[in-house]
CSV table of C-alpha atoms and ligand atoms in Angstrom, one decimal:
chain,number,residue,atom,x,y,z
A,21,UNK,CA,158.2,0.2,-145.4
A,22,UNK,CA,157.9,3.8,-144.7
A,23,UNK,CA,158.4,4.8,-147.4
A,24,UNK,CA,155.5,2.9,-149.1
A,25,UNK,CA,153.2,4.5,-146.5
A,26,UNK,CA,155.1,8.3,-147.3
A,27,UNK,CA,153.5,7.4,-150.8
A,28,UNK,CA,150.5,6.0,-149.9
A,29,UNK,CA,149.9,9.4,-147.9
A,30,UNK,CA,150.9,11.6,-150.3
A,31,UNK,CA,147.7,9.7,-152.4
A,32,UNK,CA,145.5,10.1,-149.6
A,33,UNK,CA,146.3,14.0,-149.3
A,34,UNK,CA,145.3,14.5,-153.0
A,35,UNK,CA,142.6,12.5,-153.3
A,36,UNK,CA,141.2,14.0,-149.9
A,37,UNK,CA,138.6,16.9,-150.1
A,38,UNK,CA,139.1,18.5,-147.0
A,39,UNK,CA,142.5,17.1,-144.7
A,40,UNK,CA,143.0,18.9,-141.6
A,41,UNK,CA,146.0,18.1,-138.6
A,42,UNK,CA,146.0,17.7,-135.3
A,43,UNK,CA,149.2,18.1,-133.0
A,44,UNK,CA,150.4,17.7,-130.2
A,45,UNK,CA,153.9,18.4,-127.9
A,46,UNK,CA,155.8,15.3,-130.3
A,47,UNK,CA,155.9,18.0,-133.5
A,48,UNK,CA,158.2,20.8,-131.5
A,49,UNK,CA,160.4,17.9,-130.0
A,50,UNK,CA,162.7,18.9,-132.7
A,51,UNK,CA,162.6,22.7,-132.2
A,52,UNK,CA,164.5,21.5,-128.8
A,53,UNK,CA,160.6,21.8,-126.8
A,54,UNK,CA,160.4,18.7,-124.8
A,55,UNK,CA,157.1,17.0,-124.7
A,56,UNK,CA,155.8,15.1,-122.0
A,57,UNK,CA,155.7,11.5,-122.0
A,58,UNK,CA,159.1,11.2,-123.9
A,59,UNK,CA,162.7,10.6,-121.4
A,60,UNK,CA,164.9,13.6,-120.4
A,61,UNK,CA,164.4,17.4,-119.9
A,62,UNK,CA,162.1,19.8,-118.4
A,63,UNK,CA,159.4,17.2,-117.7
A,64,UNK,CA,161.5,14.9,-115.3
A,65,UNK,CA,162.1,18.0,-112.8
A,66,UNK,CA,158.5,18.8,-113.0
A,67,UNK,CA,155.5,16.5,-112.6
A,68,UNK,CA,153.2,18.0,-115.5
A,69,UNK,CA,150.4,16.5,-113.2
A,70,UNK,CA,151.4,18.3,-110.4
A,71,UNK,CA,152.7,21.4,-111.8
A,72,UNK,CA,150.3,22.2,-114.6
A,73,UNK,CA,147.5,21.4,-112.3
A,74,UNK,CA,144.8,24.8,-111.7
A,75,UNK,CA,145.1,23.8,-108.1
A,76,UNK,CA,148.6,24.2,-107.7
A,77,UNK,CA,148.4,27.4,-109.7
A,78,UNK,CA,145.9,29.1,-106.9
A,79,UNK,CA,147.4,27.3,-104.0
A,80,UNK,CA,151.4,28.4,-105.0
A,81,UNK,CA,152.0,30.5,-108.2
A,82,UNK,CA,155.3,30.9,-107.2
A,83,UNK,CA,156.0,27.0,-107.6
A,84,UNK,CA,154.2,26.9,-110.9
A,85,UNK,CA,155.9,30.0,-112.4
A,86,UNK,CA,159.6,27.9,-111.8
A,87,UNK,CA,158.2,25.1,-114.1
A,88,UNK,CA,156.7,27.7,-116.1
A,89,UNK,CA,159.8,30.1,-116.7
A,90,UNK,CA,161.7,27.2,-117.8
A,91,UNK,CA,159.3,26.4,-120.3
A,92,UNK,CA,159.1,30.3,-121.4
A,93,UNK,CA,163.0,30.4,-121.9
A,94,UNK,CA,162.6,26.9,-124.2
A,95,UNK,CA,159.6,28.4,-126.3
A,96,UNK,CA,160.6,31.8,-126.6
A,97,UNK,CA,164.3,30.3,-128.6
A,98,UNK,CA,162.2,27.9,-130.3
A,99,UNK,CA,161.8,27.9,-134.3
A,100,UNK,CA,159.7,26.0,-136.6
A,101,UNK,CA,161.2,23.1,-137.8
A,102,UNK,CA,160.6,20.9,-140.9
A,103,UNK,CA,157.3,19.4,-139.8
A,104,UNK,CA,155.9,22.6,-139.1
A,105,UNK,CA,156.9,23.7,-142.2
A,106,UNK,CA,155.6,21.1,-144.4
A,107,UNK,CA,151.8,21.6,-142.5
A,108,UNK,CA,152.6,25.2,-143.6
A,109,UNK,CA,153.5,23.7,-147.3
A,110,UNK,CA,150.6,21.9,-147.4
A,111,UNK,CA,148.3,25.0,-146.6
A,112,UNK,CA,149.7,26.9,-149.0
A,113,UNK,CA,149.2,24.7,-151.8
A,114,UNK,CA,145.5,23.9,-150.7
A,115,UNK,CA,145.8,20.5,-149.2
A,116,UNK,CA,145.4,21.5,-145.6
A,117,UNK,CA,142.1,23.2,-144.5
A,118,UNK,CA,143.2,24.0,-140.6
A,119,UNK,CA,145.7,22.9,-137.8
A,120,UNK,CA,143.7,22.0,-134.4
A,121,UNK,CA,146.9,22.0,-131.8
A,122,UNK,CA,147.2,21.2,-128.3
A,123,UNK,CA,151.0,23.0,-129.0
A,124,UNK,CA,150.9,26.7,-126.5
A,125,UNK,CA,154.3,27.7,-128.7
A,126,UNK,CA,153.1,29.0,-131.7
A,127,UNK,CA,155.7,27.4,-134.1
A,128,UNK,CA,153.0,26.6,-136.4
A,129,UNK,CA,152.2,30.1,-136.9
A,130,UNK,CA,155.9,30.9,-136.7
A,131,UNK,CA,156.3,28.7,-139.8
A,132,UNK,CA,153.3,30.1,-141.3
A,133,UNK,CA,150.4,28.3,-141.2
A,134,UNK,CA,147.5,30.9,-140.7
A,135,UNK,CA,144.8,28.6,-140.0
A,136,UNK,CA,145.5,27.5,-136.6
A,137,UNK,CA,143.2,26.1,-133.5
A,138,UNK,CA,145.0,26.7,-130.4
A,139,UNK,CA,142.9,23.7,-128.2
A,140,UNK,CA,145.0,24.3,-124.9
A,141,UNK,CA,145.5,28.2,-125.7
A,142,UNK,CA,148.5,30.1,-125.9
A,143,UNK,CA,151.7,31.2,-124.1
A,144,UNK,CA,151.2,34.8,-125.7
A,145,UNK,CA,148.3,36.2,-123.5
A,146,UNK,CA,148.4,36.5,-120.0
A,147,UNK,CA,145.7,36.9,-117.3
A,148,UNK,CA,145.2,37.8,-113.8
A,149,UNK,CA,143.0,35.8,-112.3
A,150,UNK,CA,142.6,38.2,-109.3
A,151,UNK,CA,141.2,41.2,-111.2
A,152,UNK,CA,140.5,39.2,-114.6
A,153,UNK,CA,142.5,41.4,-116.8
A,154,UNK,CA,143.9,40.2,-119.8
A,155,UNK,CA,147.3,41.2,-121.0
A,156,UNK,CA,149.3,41.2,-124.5
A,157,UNK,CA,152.4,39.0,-123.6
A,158,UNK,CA,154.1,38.7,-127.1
A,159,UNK,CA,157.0,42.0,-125.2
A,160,UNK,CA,157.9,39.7,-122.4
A,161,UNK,CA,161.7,38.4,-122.0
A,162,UNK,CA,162.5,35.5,-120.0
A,163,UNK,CA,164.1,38.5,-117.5
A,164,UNK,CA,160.9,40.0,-117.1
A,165,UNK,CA,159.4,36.8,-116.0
A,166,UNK,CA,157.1,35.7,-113.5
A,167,UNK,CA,154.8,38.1,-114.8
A,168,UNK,CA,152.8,40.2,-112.6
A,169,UNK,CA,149.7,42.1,-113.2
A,170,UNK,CA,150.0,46.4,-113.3
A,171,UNK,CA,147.1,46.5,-111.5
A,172,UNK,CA,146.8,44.3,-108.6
A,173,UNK,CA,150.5,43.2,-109.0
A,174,UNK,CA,149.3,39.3,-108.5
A,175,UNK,CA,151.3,36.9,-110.2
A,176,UNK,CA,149.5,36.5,-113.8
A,177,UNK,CA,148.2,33.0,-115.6
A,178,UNK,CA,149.4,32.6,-119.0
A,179,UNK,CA,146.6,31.8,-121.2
A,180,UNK,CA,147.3,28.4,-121.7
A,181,UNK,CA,144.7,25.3,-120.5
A,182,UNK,CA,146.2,23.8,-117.4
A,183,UNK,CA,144.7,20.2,-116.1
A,184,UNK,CA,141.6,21.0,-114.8
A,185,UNK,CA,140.5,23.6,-117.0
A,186,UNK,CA,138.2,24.0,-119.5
A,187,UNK,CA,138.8,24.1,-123.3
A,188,UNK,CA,138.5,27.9,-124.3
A,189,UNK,CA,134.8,27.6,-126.0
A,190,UNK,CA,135.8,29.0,-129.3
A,191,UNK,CA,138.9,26.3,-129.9
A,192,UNK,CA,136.6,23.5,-128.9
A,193,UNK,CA,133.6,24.8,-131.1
A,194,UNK,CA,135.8,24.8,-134.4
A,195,UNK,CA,138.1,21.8,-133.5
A,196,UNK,CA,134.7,19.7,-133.6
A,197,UNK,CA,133.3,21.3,-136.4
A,198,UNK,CA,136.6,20.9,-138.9
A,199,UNK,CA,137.1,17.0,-137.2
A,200,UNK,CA,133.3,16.6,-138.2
A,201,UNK,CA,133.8,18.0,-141.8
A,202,UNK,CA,136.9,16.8,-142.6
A,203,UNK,CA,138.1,13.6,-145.0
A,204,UNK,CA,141.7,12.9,-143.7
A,205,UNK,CA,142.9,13.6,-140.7
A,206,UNK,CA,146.4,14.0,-140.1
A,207,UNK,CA,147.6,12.5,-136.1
A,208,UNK,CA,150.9,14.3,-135.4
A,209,UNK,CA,153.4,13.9,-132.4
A,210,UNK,CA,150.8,13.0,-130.6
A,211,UNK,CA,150.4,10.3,-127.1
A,212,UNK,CA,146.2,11.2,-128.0
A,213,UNK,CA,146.1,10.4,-124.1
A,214,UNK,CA,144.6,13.8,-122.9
A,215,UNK,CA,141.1,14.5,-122.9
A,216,UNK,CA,139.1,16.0,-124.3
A,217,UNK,CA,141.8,16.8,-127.2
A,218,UNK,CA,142.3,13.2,-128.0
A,219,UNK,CA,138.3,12.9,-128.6
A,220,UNK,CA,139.1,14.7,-131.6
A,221,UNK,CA,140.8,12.1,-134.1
A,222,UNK,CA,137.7,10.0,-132.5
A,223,UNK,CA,135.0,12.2,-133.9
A,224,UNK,CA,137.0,12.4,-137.5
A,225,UNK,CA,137.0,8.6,-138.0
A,226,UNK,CA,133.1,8.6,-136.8
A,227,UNK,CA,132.4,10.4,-139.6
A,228,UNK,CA,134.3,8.2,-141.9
A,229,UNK,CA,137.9,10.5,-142.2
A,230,UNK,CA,141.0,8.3,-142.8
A,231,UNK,CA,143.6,8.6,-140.1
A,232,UNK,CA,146.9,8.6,-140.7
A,233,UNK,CA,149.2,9.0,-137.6
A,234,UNK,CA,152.7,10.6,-137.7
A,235,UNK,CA,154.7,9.3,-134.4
A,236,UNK,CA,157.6,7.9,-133.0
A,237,UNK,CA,155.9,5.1,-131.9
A,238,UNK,CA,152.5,3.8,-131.6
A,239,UNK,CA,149.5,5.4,-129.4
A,240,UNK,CA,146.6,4.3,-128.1
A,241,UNK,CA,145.3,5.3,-131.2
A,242,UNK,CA,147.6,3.2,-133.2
A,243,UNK,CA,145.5,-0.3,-133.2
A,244,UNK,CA,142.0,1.2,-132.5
A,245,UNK,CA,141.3,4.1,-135.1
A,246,UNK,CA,144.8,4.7,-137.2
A,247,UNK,CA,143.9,3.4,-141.0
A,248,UNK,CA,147.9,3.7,-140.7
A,249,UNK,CA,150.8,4.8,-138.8
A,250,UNK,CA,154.1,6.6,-140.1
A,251,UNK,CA,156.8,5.7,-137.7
A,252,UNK,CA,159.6,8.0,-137.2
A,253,UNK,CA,160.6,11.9,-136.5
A,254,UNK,CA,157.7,14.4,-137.6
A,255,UNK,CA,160.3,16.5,-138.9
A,256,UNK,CA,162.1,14.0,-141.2
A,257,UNK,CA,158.2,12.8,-142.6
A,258,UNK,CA,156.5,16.0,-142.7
A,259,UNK,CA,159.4,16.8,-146.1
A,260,UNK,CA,159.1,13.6,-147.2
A,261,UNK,CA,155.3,13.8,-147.9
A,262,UNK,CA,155.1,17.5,-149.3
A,263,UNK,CA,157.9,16.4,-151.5
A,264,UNK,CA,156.0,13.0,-152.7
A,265,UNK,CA,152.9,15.1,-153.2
A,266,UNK,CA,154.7,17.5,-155.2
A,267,UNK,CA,156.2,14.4,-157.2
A,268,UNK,CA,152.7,13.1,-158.2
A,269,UNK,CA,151.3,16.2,-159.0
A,270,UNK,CA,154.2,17.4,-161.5
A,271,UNK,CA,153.9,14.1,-162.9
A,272,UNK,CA,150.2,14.1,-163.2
A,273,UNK,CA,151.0,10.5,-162.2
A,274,UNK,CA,146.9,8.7,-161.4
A,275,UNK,CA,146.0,8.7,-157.5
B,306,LIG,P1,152.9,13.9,-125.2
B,306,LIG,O1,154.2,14.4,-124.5
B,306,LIG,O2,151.9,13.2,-124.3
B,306,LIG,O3,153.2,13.0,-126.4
B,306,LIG,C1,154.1,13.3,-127.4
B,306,LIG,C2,154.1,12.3,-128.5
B,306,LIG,O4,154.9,12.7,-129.5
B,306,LIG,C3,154.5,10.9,-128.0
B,306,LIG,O5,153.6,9.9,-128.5
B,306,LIG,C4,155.9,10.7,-128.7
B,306,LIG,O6,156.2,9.4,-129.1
B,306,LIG,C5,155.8,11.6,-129.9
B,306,LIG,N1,157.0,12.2,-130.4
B,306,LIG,C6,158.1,12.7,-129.7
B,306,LIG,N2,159.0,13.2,-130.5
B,306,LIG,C7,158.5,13.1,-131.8
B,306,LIG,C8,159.0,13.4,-133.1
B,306,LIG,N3,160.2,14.0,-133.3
B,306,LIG,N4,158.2,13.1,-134.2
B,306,LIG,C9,157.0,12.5,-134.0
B,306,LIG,N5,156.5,12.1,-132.8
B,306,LIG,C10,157.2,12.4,-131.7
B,306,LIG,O7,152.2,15.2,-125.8
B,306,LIG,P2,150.7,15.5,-126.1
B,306,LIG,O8,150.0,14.3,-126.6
B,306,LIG,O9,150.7,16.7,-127.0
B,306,LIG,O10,150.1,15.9,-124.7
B,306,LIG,C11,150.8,16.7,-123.7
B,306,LIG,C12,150.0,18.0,-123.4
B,306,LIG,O11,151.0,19.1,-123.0
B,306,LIG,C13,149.4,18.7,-124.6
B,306,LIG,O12,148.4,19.6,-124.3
B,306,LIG,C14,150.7,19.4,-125.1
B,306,LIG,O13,150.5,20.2,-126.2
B,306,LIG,C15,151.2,20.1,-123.9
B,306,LIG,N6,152.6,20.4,-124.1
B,306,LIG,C16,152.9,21.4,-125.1
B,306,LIG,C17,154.2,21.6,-125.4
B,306,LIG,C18,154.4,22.7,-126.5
B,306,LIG,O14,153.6,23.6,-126.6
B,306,LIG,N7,155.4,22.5,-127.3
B,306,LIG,C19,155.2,20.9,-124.8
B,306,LIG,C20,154.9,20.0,-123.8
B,306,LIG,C21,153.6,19.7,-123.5
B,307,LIG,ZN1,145.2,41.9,-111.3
């Protein structure tokens, strides 16, 4: 059965005019980066609701920075892996206009995708919020870490959106324009449970985009705005597809 949908994908992306992706934790599951929602790992130590709060980050950095220097260690060994680089495929041969993530780990650049939305920011910037200082990150070893600022020496914020924080304006400005412009919307590794990021397949299928969701299992989005869902590992469907799409095209078969 998946297979019929693999195809029926691989139509959708070439008949598309303009496809774009949207990400979440599920896609670097497979790069060894546990997501949230999913049993085992980082996220049954530490309460994501409790430690990636902005209230426990002002009221006790040094708690947050434990949760957060695990996390560091896991992203900075991190690689792309299959799914990230089929988005990256996909770009390349002109089927993929941009890649709005909620991902802080930068696989998706790692693999090579260039036009990426970071929604929920990055881990590669840090700031301080006593001072407001911003600082280049991309140097730092999980040694060097918690981070504090040169300045003020206060215990710096990575530049990633914590719960309770707003979306960084730019992110939000072109995540809404590209869902608002866009034909096909690819829905990938995603529980589409946090807001506002999971507005954003919403605002697609207002306009009329198919949505096709990519997923271990279904989501909330699964029986409300999915035209269809691919079940199974990102990285094992992501290959699948670019191959199909390369299949069709070669054989200049009709879609
Ligand atoms: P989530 O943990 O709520 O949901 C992950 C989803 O991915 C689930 O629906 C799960 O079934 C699915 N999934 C798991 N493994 C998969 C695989 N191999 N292939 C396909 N699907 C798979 O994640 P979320 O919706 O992104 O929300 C959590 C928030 O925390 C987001 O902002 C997220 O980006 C952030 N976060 C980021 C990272 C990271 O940067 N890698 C890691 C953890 C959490
Ligand atoms: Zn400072």
């Amino acid at each position: 059965m998946e297979i019929q949908r693999i195809r029926r994908a691989a139509k959708d992306l070439l008949k598309s005019r303009k496809t774009i992706a949207f990400t979440g934790a599920g896609i670097s599951v497979e790069s060894g980066i546990p997501d949230f929602r999913s049993a085992g790992g980082l996220w049954e130590r530490f309460d994501p609701e409790e430690y990636a709060h902005i209230d426990a980050f002002y009221s006790n950095p040094e708690k947050v920075w434990m949760m957060l220097k695990e996390m560091f260690s896991l992203i900075l060994k991190a690689k792309p892996n299959p799914a990230h680089m089929g988005l990256a495929d996909l770009e390349k041969m002109g089927l993929l206009s941009s890649i709005i993530t909620q991902n802080v780990d930068g696989l998706h650049q790692a693999a090579g995708s260039k036009n990426v939305i970071e929604y929920h920011g990055s881990h590669r910037t840090l700031s301080c919020l006593k001072c407001s200082k911003s600082f280049d990150g991309t140097h730092l070893t999980v040694e060097d870490l918690p981070a504090r600022c040169p300045s003020c020496s206060s215990l710096l914020k990575p530049d990633v959106v914590f719960f309770g924080e707003a979306i960084p304006w730019k992110a939000q400005t072109l995540s809404i324009m590209e869902a608002k412009s866009c034909d096909l919307i690819l829905v990938i590794g995603t529980s589409a449970v946090v807001y506002p990021a999971a507005s954003i397949p919403f605002i697609a299928k207002q306009r009329g985009a198919t949505v096709i969701e990519i997923n271990k299992e279904p989501t909330p989005l699964t029986y409300k705005i999915s035209d269809y869902l691919i079940e199974g590992p990102a990285g094992k469907i992501l290959p699948e597809i670019v191959q199909e799409v390369k299949r069709l095209r070669e054989a200049r078969e009709d879609y």
